[in-house]
Short mmCIF file of C-alpha atoms and ligand atoms in Angstrom, two decimals:
data_model
loop_
_atom_site.label_atom_id
_atom_site.label_comp_id
_atom_site.label_asym_id
_atom_site.label_seq_id
_atom_site.Cartn_x
_atom_site.Cartn_y
_atom_site.Cartn_z
CA UNK A 1 0.00 0.00 0.00
CA UNK A 2 1.27 3.53 -0.83
CA UNK A 3 2.03 5.64 2.29
CA UNK A 4 -0.52 8.40 2.76
CA UNK A 5 0.62 11.94 2.14
CA UNK A 6 0.38 12.59 5.92
CA UNK A 7 2.68 9.66 6.72
CA UNK A 8 5.33 10.79 4.28
CA UNK A 9 5.29 14.31 5.77
CA UNK A 10 5.64 12.75 9.20
CA UNK A 11 8.65 10.67 8.25
CA UNK A 12 10.23 13.65 6.46
CA UNK A 13 9.98 15.78 9.63
CA UNK A 14 11.32 12.92 11.72
CA UNK A 15 14.38 12.70 9.51
CA UNK A 16 14.80 16.45 9.50
CA UNK A 17 14.72 16.61 13.33
CA UNK A 18 17.25 13.79 13.54
CA UNK A 19 19.54 15.58 11.10
CA UNK A 20 19.34 18.86 13.07
CA UNK A 21 20.07 17.13 16.37
CA UNK A 22 23.02 15.25 14.87
CA UNK A 23 24.46 18.33 13.18
CA UNK A 24 24.38 20.38 16.39
CA UNK A 25 25.56 17.75 18.84
CA UNK A 26 28.08 15.77 16.83
CA UNK A 27 30.82 18.43 16.70
CA UNK A 28 30.51 18.89 20.46
CA UNK A 29 30.54 15.14 21.14
CA UNK A 30 33.58 14.73 18.93
CA UNK A 31 35.40 17.49 20.76
CA UNK A 32 35.53 19.70 17.68
CA UNK A 33 34.73 22.68 19.89
CA UNK A 34 37.83 23.22 21.96
CA UNK A 35 36.24 25.95 24.03
CA UNK A 36 35.02 25.63 27.55
CA UNK A 37 31.47 26.59 28.19
CA UNK A 38 30.99 27.50 31.77
CA UNK A 39 28.40 29.29 33.83
CA UNK A 40 28.64 33.03 34.26
CA UNK A 41 26.78 34.87 36.92
CA UNK A 42 27.25 38.59 36.41
CA UNK A 43 30.70 39.48 37.58
CA UNK A 44 32.70 40.07 34.46
CA UNK A 45 29.71 40.39 32.24
CA UNK A 46 28.95 43.44 34.35
CA UNK A 47 32.17 45.10 33.31
CA UNK A 48 32.95 46.74 30.03
CA UNK A 49 36.49 45.65 29.56
CA UNK A 50 37.23 41.96 29.13
CA UNK A 51 39.95 40.81 31.42
CA UNK A 52 41.35 37.70 32.94
CA UNK A 53 40.55 36.26 36.29
CA UNK A 54 40.79 32.73 37.66
CA UNK A 55 37.87 30.59 36.70
CA UNK A 56 36.87 29.67 40.25
CA UNK A 57 36.45 33.27 41.14
CA UNK A 58 34.25 34.00 38.18
CA UNK A 59 31.90 31.13 38.10
CA UNK A 60 30.83 29.74 41.41
CA UNK A 61 27.36 28.82 40.27
CA UNK A 62 25.18 28.25 37.27
CA UNK A 63 23.04 29.72 34.47
CA UNK A 64 24.12 32.03 31.65
CA UNK A 65 26.97 30.93 29.45
CA UNK A 66 30.10 32.42 28.06
CA UNK A 67 32.99 30.99 26.13
CA UNK A 68 36.30 30.75 27.88
CA UNK A 69 39.69 30.02 26.47
CA UNK A 70 42.28 28.34 28.61
CA UNK A 71 45.76 29.83 28.52
CA UNK A 72 49.07 28.20 29.51
CA UNK A 73 49.20 29.97 32.86
CA UNK A 74 46.01 28.14 33.81
CA UNK A 75 43.84 31.20 33.78
CA UNK A 76 40.85 31.57 31.51
CA UNK A 77 40.00 34.42 29.23
CA UNK A 78 36.38 35.08 28.66
CA UNK A 79 35.42 36.32 25.24
CA UNK A 80 33.09 39.15 25.87
CA UNK A 81 29.66 37.73 25.18
CA UNK A 82 27.95 39.85 22.46
CA UNK A 83 28.01 43.64 22.88
CA UNK A 84 26.58 44.23 26.30
CA UNK A 85 23.51 46.28 26.80
CA UNK A 86 22.77 48.05 29.99
CA UNK A 87 20.09 45.96 31.57
CA UNK A 88 16.93 47.25 33.07
CA UNK A 89 16.61 44.63 35.75
CA UNK A 90 14.79 46.86 38.16
CA UNK A 91 11.07 47.35 38.09
CA UNK A 92 8.97 49.99 39.73
CA UNK A 93 5.76 48.63 41.21
CA UNK A 94 2.43 50.17 40.23
CA UNK A 95 1.82 51.65 43.63
CA UNK A 96 4.80 53.97 43.06
CA UNK A 97 3.32 55.40 39.89
CA UNK A 98 3.53 59.18 40.15
CA UNK A 99 5.67 58.80 43.26
CA UNK A 100 8.90 57.70 41.64
CA UNK A 101 10.50 58.91 38.48
CA UNK A 102 12.91 56.81 36.45
CA UNK A 103 15.16 58.29 33.81
CA UNK A 104 18.60 57.97 32.30
CA UNK A 105 21.48 60.39 32.53
CA UNK A 106 24.65 59.74 30.65
CA UNK A 107 23.35 56.20 30.11
CA UNK A 108 22.95 55.56 33.83
CA UNK A 109 19.64 54.71 35.43
CA UNK A 110 18.41 57.23 37.94
CA UNK A 111 15.33 56.86 40.07
CA UNK A 112 14.04 59.83 41.98
CA UNK A 113 11.85 58.83 44.88
CA UNK A 114 11.51 59.87 48.49
CA UNK A 115 13.64 58.14 51.10
CA UNK A 116 10.92 55.97 52.65
CA UNK A 117 9.54 54.69 49.37
CA UNK A 118 13.03 54.35 47.95
CA UNK A 119 14.02 52.16 50.91
CA UNK A 120 11.05 49.88 50.26
CA UNK A 121 11.78 49.77 46.54
CA UNK A 122 15.42 48.76 46.89
CA UNK A 123 14.62 46.23 49.64
CA UNK A 124 12.07 44.68 47.26
CA UNK A 125 14.68 44.36 44.49
CA UNK A 126 17.01 42.60 46.89
CA UNK A 127 14.26 40.25 48.09
CA UNK A 128 13.22 39.49 44.51
CA UNK A 129 16.77 38.64 43.55
CA UNK A 130 17.27 36.50 46.63
CA UNK A 131 13.99 34.62 46.12
CA UNK A 132 14.65 34.16 42.43
CA UNK A 133 18.03 32.60 43.19
CA UNK A 134 16.61 30.60 46.09
CA UNK A 135 14.05 29.08 43.70
CA UNK A 136 16.97 27.88 41.58
CA UNK A 137 18.69 26.60 44.69
CA UNK A 138 21.54 29.08 44.37
CA UNK A 139 23.30 30.88 47.20
CA UNK A 140 23.22 34.70 47.18
CA UNK A 141 25.74 37.25 48.40
CA UNK A 142 24.85 40.85 49.12
CA UNK A 143 27.50 43.54 49.42
CA UNK A 144 26.31 45.91 52.13
CA UNK A 145 27.07 49.43 53.26
CA UNK A 146 26.82 51.40 56.48
CA UNK A 147 25.88 55.02 57.16
CA UNK A 148 22.50 56.69 57.20
CA UNK A 149 21.66 56.07 53.52
CA UNK A 150 20.94 52.32 53.67
CA UNK A 151 18.90 52.46 56.89
CA UNK A 152 15.49 52.69 55.14
CA UNK A 153 16.46 49.68 53.02
CA UNK A 154 17.47 47.69 56.11
CA UNK A 155 14.24 48.61 57.93
CA UNK A 156 12.24 47.27 55.02
CA UNK A 157 14.31 44.10 54.80
CA UNK A 158 13.78 43.42 58.50
CA UNK A 159 10.04 44.04 58.19
CA UNK A 160 9.77 41.71 55.19
CA UNK A 161 11.80 39.03 56.97
CA UNK A 162 9.43 39.17 59.94
CA UNK A 163 6.55 38.77 57.49
CA UNK A 164 8.35 35.70 56.12
CA UNK A 165 8.72 37.16 52.64
CA UNK A 166 12.16 35.58 52.30
CA UNK A 167 14.57 33.17 53.98
CA UNK A 168 18.19 33.82 54.77
CA UNK A 169 19.55 30.25 54.90
CA UNK A 170 21.38 30.70 51.59
CA UNK A 171 22.31 34.34 52.03
CA UNK A 172 25.70 35.73 52.97
CA UNK A 173 26.76 39.35 53.23
CA UNK A 174 30.05 41.17 52.87
CA UNK A 175 30.44 44.72 54.13
CA UNK A 176 32.25 47.42 52.25
CA UNK A 177 34.46 48.90 54.89
CA UNK A 178 35.39 49.25 58.56
CA UNK A 179 37.35 51.69 60.69
CA UNK A 180 40.74 50.66 61.99
CA UNK A 181 41.67 50.92 65.63
CA UNK A 182 38.34 50.54 67.42
CA UNK A 183 37.98 48.06 70.26
CA UNK A 184 35.98 44.95 69.41
CA UNK A 185 32.40 45.71 70.37
CA UNK A 186 32.85 49.49 70.05
CA UNK A 187 29.37 50.80 69.28
CA UNK A 188 30.83 52.97 66.50
CA UNK A 189 32.29 50.05 64.61
CA UNK A 190 30.50 49.13 61.43
CA UNK A 191 30.24 45.58 62.69
CA UNK A 192 28.02 46.79 65.52
CA UNK A 193 26.09 49.06 63.17
CA UNK A 194 25.28 46.12 60.93
CA UNK A 195 24.32 43.88 63.86
CA UNK A 196 22.04 46.56 65.21
CA UNK A 197 20.33 47.48 61.94
CA UNK A 198 20.14 44.22 60.04
CA UNK A 199 22.22 41.18 60.85
CA UNK A 200 20.67 40.18 64.18
CA UNK A 201 17.14 40.67 62.87
CA UNK A 202 17.81 38.59 59.76
CA UNK A 203 19.26 35.91 62.05
CA UNK A 204 22.49 35.72 60.07
CA UNK A 205 25.25 33.71 61.72
CA UNK A 206 28.91 34.71 61.89
CA UNK A 207 29.52 32.38 58.94
CA UNK A 208 27.08 34.39 56.85
CA UNK A 209 27.99 37.94 57.89
CA UNK A 210 31.45 39.12 56.80
CA UNK A 211 33.13 42.40 57.58
CA UNK A 212 36.70 43.58 58.17
CA UNK A 213 37.83 43.40 61.76
CA UNK A 214 38.42 46.82 63.33
CA UNK A 215 41.65 45.61 64.92
CA UNK A 216 44.78 47.67 64.41
CA UNK A 217 46.78 47.12 61.31
CA UNK A 218 49.62 44.62 61.38
CA UNK A 219 52.30 43.61 58.94
CA UNK A 220 51.04 42.34 55.56
CA UNK A 221 47.58 42.91 56.94
CA UNK A 222 46.07 39.40 57.02
CA UNK A 223 42.67 41.05 57.42
CA UNK A 224 42.77 42.37 53.84
CA UNK A 225 43.82 38.93 52.62
CA UNK A 226 41.02 37.27 54.58
CA UNK A 227 38.35 39.53 53.08
CA UNK A 228 39.86 39.26 49.63
CA UNK A 229 39.53 35.50 49.85
CA UNK A 230 35.91 35.79 50.93
CA UNK A 231 35.20 38.10 47.99
CA UNK A 232 36.72 35.54 45.68
CA UNK A 233 34.66 32.73 47.15
CA UNK A 234 31.43 34.73 47.29
CA UNK A 235 30.96 36.95 44.24
CA UNK A 236 28.34 39.54 45.08
CA UNK A 237 25.07 39.45 43.23
CA UNK A 238 24.05 42.82 44.56
CA UNK A 239 26.06 45.71 45.98
CA UNK A 240 24.48 48.48 48.00
CA UNK A 241 26.42 51.77 48.17
CA UNK A 242 26.10 55.17 49.75
CA UNK A 243 28.02 58.12 48.38
CA UNK A 244 30.03 60.62 50.43
CA UNK A 245 29.66 64.35 50.05
CA UNK A 246 33.12 64.27 48.46
CA UNK A 247 32.02 61.52 46.06
CA UNK A 248 33.65 58.64 47.94
CA UNK A 249 32.29 55.11 47.74
CA UNK A 250 33.15 52.82 50.61
CA UNK A 251 36.18 54.60 52.02
CA UNK A 252 37.69 55.19 48.60
CA UNK A 253 38.47 58.84 49.03
CA UNK A 254 39.28 61.27 46.19
CA UNK A 255 42.90 60.57 45.36
CA UNK A 256 44.92 61.15 42.20
CA UNK A 257 46.01 57.51 42.12
CA UNK A 258 42.53 55.97 42.37
CA UNK A 259 41.32 53.91 39.41
CA UNK A 260 38.91 51.11 38.56
CA UNK A 261 41.80 48.74 39.21
CA UNK A 262 42.55 49.96 42.75
CA UNK A 263 42.34 46.93 45.04
CA UNK A 264 40.89 46.36 48.49
CA UNK A 265 43.29 47.99 50.97
CA UNK A 266 43.95 50.22 53.97
CA UNK A 267 43.24 53.92 53.42
CA UNK A 268 43.72 57.19 55.25
CA UNK A 269 40.46 59.05 55.76
CA UNK A 270 40.14 62.62 54.56
CA UNK A 271 39.34 65.38 57.00
CA UNK A 272 35.99 65.99 55.28
CA UNK A 273 34.95 62.36 55.81
CA UNK A 274 36.08 62.39 59.45
CA UNK A 275 34.10 65.57 59.96
CA UNK A 276 31.03 64.11 58.24
CA UNK A 277 31.21 61.06 60.52
CA UNK A 278 31.96 63.00 63.73
CA UNK A 279 28.29 63.10 64.83
CA UNK A 280 28.52 59.35 65.47
CA UNK A 281 31.49 60.03 67.78
CA UNK A 282 29.78 62.62 69.95
CA UNK A 283 30.60 65.40 67.48
CA UNK A 284 34.34 65.09 68.18
CA UNK A 285 36.26 64.75 64.89
CA UNK A 286 39.45 63.79 66.79
CA UNK A 287 37.70 60.63 68.00
CA UNK A 288 37.00 59.47 64.43
CA UNK A 289 39.66 56.94 63.41
CA UNK A 290 42.20 58.17 60.90
CA UNK A 291 42.35 54.96 58.85
CA UNK A 292 40.01 52.29 57.55
CA UNK A 293 39.93 49.13 55.47
CA UNK A 294 37.82 49.30 52.35
CA UNK A 295 36.90 47.31 49.30
CA UNK A 296 38.65 48.98 46.38
CA UNK A 297 36.85 50.07 43.20
CA UNK A 298 38.15 46.92 41.54
CA UNK A 299 36.18 44.70 43.90
CA UNK A 300 33.19 47.02 44.11
CA UNK A 301 32.86 46.92 40.32
CA UNK A 302 32.87 43.14 40.35
CA UNK A 303 29.39 43.01 41.83
CA UNK A 304 26.71 41.89 39.42
CA UNK A 305 24.33 44.75 40.20
CA UNK A 306 24.96 47.99 42.03
CA UNK A 307 22.53 50.36 43.68
CA UNK A 308 23.74 53.72 44.97
CA UNK A 309 21.55 55.50 47.49
CA UNK A 310 21.62 59.23 48.14
CA UNK A 311 19.30 61.31 50.26
CA UNK A 312 19.44 65.03 50.90
CA UNK A 313 20.90 68.06 49.23
CA UNK A 314 24.36 67.58 50.75
CA UNK A 315 24.89 64.92 48.11
CA UNK A 316 23.73 66.91 45.10
CA UNK A 317 27.14 68.07 43.88
CA UNK A 318 28.75 64.63 44.29
CA UNK A 319 25.83 63.05 42.44
CA UNK A 320 26.01 65.41 39.49
CA UNK A 321 29.80 65.07 39.21
CA UNK A 322 29.64 61.27 39.45
CA UNK A 323 26.91 60.79 36.88
CA UNK A 324 27.49 63.60 34.41
CA UNK A 325 31.15 64.38 34.86
CA UNK A 326 34.17 62.65 33.36
CA UNK A 327 35.48 59.53 35.09
CA UNK A 328 38.22 60.82 37.34
CA UNK A 329 39.96 59.76 40.56
CA UNK A 330 38.98 62.97 42.32
CA UNK A 331 35.34 61.81 42.08
CA UNK A 332 35.52 58.14 43.11
CA UNK A 333 31.84 57.41 42.36
CA UNK A 334 32.40 58.48 38.74
CA UNK A 335 34.21 55.12 38.37
CA UNK A 336 30.76 53.53 38.54
CA UNK A 337 30.23 54.74 34.96
CA UNK A 338 32.38 51.75 34.02
CA UNK A 339 29.73 49.36 35.28
CA UNK A 340 26.78 48.39 33.11
CA UNK A 341 24.35 47.64 35.83
CA UNK A 342 24.13 50.59 38.20
CA UNK A 343 20.94 52.19 39.43
CA UNK A 344 21.10 55.44 41.36
CA UNK A 345 18.21 55.88 43.77
CA UNK A 346 17.93 59.36 45.24
CA UNK A 347 15.49 61.90 46.52
CA UNK A 348 14.65 65.15 44.76
CA UNK A 349 17.09 67.12 46.93
CA UNK A 350 20.04 64.89 46.03
CA UNK A 351 19.02 65.03 42.37
CA UNK A 352 18.78 68.81 42.20
CA UNK A 353 22.09 69.64 40.50
CA UNK A 354 21.93 66.58 38.28
CA UNK A 355 18.62 67.65 36.83
CA UNK A 356 19.72 71.23 36.39
CA UNK A 357 22.94 70.30 34.67
CA UNK A 358 21.49 67.37 32.78
CA UNK A 359 19.03 69.65 31.02
CA UNK A 360 16.43 66.95 30.62
CA UNK A 361 13.63 68.43 32.61
CA UNK A 362 10.25 67.43 31.26
CA UNK A 363 6.93 68.83 32.31
CA UNK A 364 6.04 65.48 33.79
CA UNK A 365 9.13 65.52 35.99
CA UNK A 366 8.46 69.08 37.04
CA UNK A 367 4.93 68.15 38.01
CA UNK A 368 6.06 65.22 40.10
CA UNK A 369 9.01 66.89 41.75
CA UNK A 370 8.30 70.61 41.93
CA UNK A 371 11.14 71.26 44.36
CA UNK A 372 13.64 70.00 41.82
CA UNK A 373 13.08 72.75 39.40
CA UNK A 374 12.69 75.84 41.49
CA UNK A 375 15.06 78.51 40.29
CA UNK A 376 17.57 79.24 43.03
CA UNK A 377 17.07 82.52 44.85
CA UNK A 378 19.36 85.27 43.70
P1 LIG B 1 25.76 58.46 54.67
O1 LIG B 1 27.25 58.20 54.24
O2 LIG B 1 24.97 57.30 54.18
O3 LIG B 1 25.78 58.50 56.17
O4 LIG B 1 25.34 59.75 54.06
C1 LIG B 1 27.52 57.72 52.98
C2 LIG B 1 29.00 57.65 52.78
O5 LIG B 1 29.71 58.48 53.35
O6 LIG B 1 29.46 56.77 52.03
#
């Protein structure tokens, strides 16, 4: 009996599928592709310039893929996967409509929102990322900051944790910086700050919460090496930052030698930073330590996503210089322009100069944030 027309179509498609499967898998099975395909989670894909780092540091866990080439010194070079686009990974929930404004300046995402709502928004992004990774059974590392800026975020994280909106079993945190020379348990140390505002409430153990020790510096500083190792073992999926009035991030102060390659190290604090932090030390600048340990720009920029928080008009000049100005060591936060995945979250006061200099004021923005666009008194 002649096969029906339907049957011959069916067998043709069967053969076609088989041919496609064979053509795509055979070269791989036969080792024709001498490249290594390994998981990439952010890290380098977040940076513009391709560069070489040891494979273990780059790829601790799964999904996305990139092609790596092995070189004789046993390091791997990652071919930059396709031209990278800045990602819009953040979302603004409906309830913030008309209460938050998102825009781009100099290709960087800026969200203008008041401090309380901004805290809730950023906390939600962190929870979403944590839960999304948790669902894939992946551990998550958050890079955290101290100071007044992240407090609304921490309050919202604590509230959500109490409401069982997320679990912390697979979460670890690494803090940006710490003073040098404070007694263990000193209430001004950033370790205590973190315990008080977040760590205790999220029930994170000492194995999950990492920060530099505030002990005095010793030779070869093993403390820097210890943190550096932790950074290598736990690439950060999210990095929270504040910004200093002088444009510092972490304790990376304006300094002619600062660059995107500056490593994690001990730094001397500037007088302006010591003065800005004096209120925590009873208003006495002389009590503020002179040195600190800080993640360098190199490590900060290795985080997959970065959010910078800024509240209040004291930050407006630093914000404008960092976002609109050229990348330069005298404005450390301008180095963030090298990262593809930064969102600046600030209130109208902090955004004032940015909007004036950026020249992108729309009627809609003016309606939402009238204070932004008042002409300064003469
Ligand atoms: P602040 O400090 O959050 O207390 O304003 C930020 C910083 O100096 O980095």
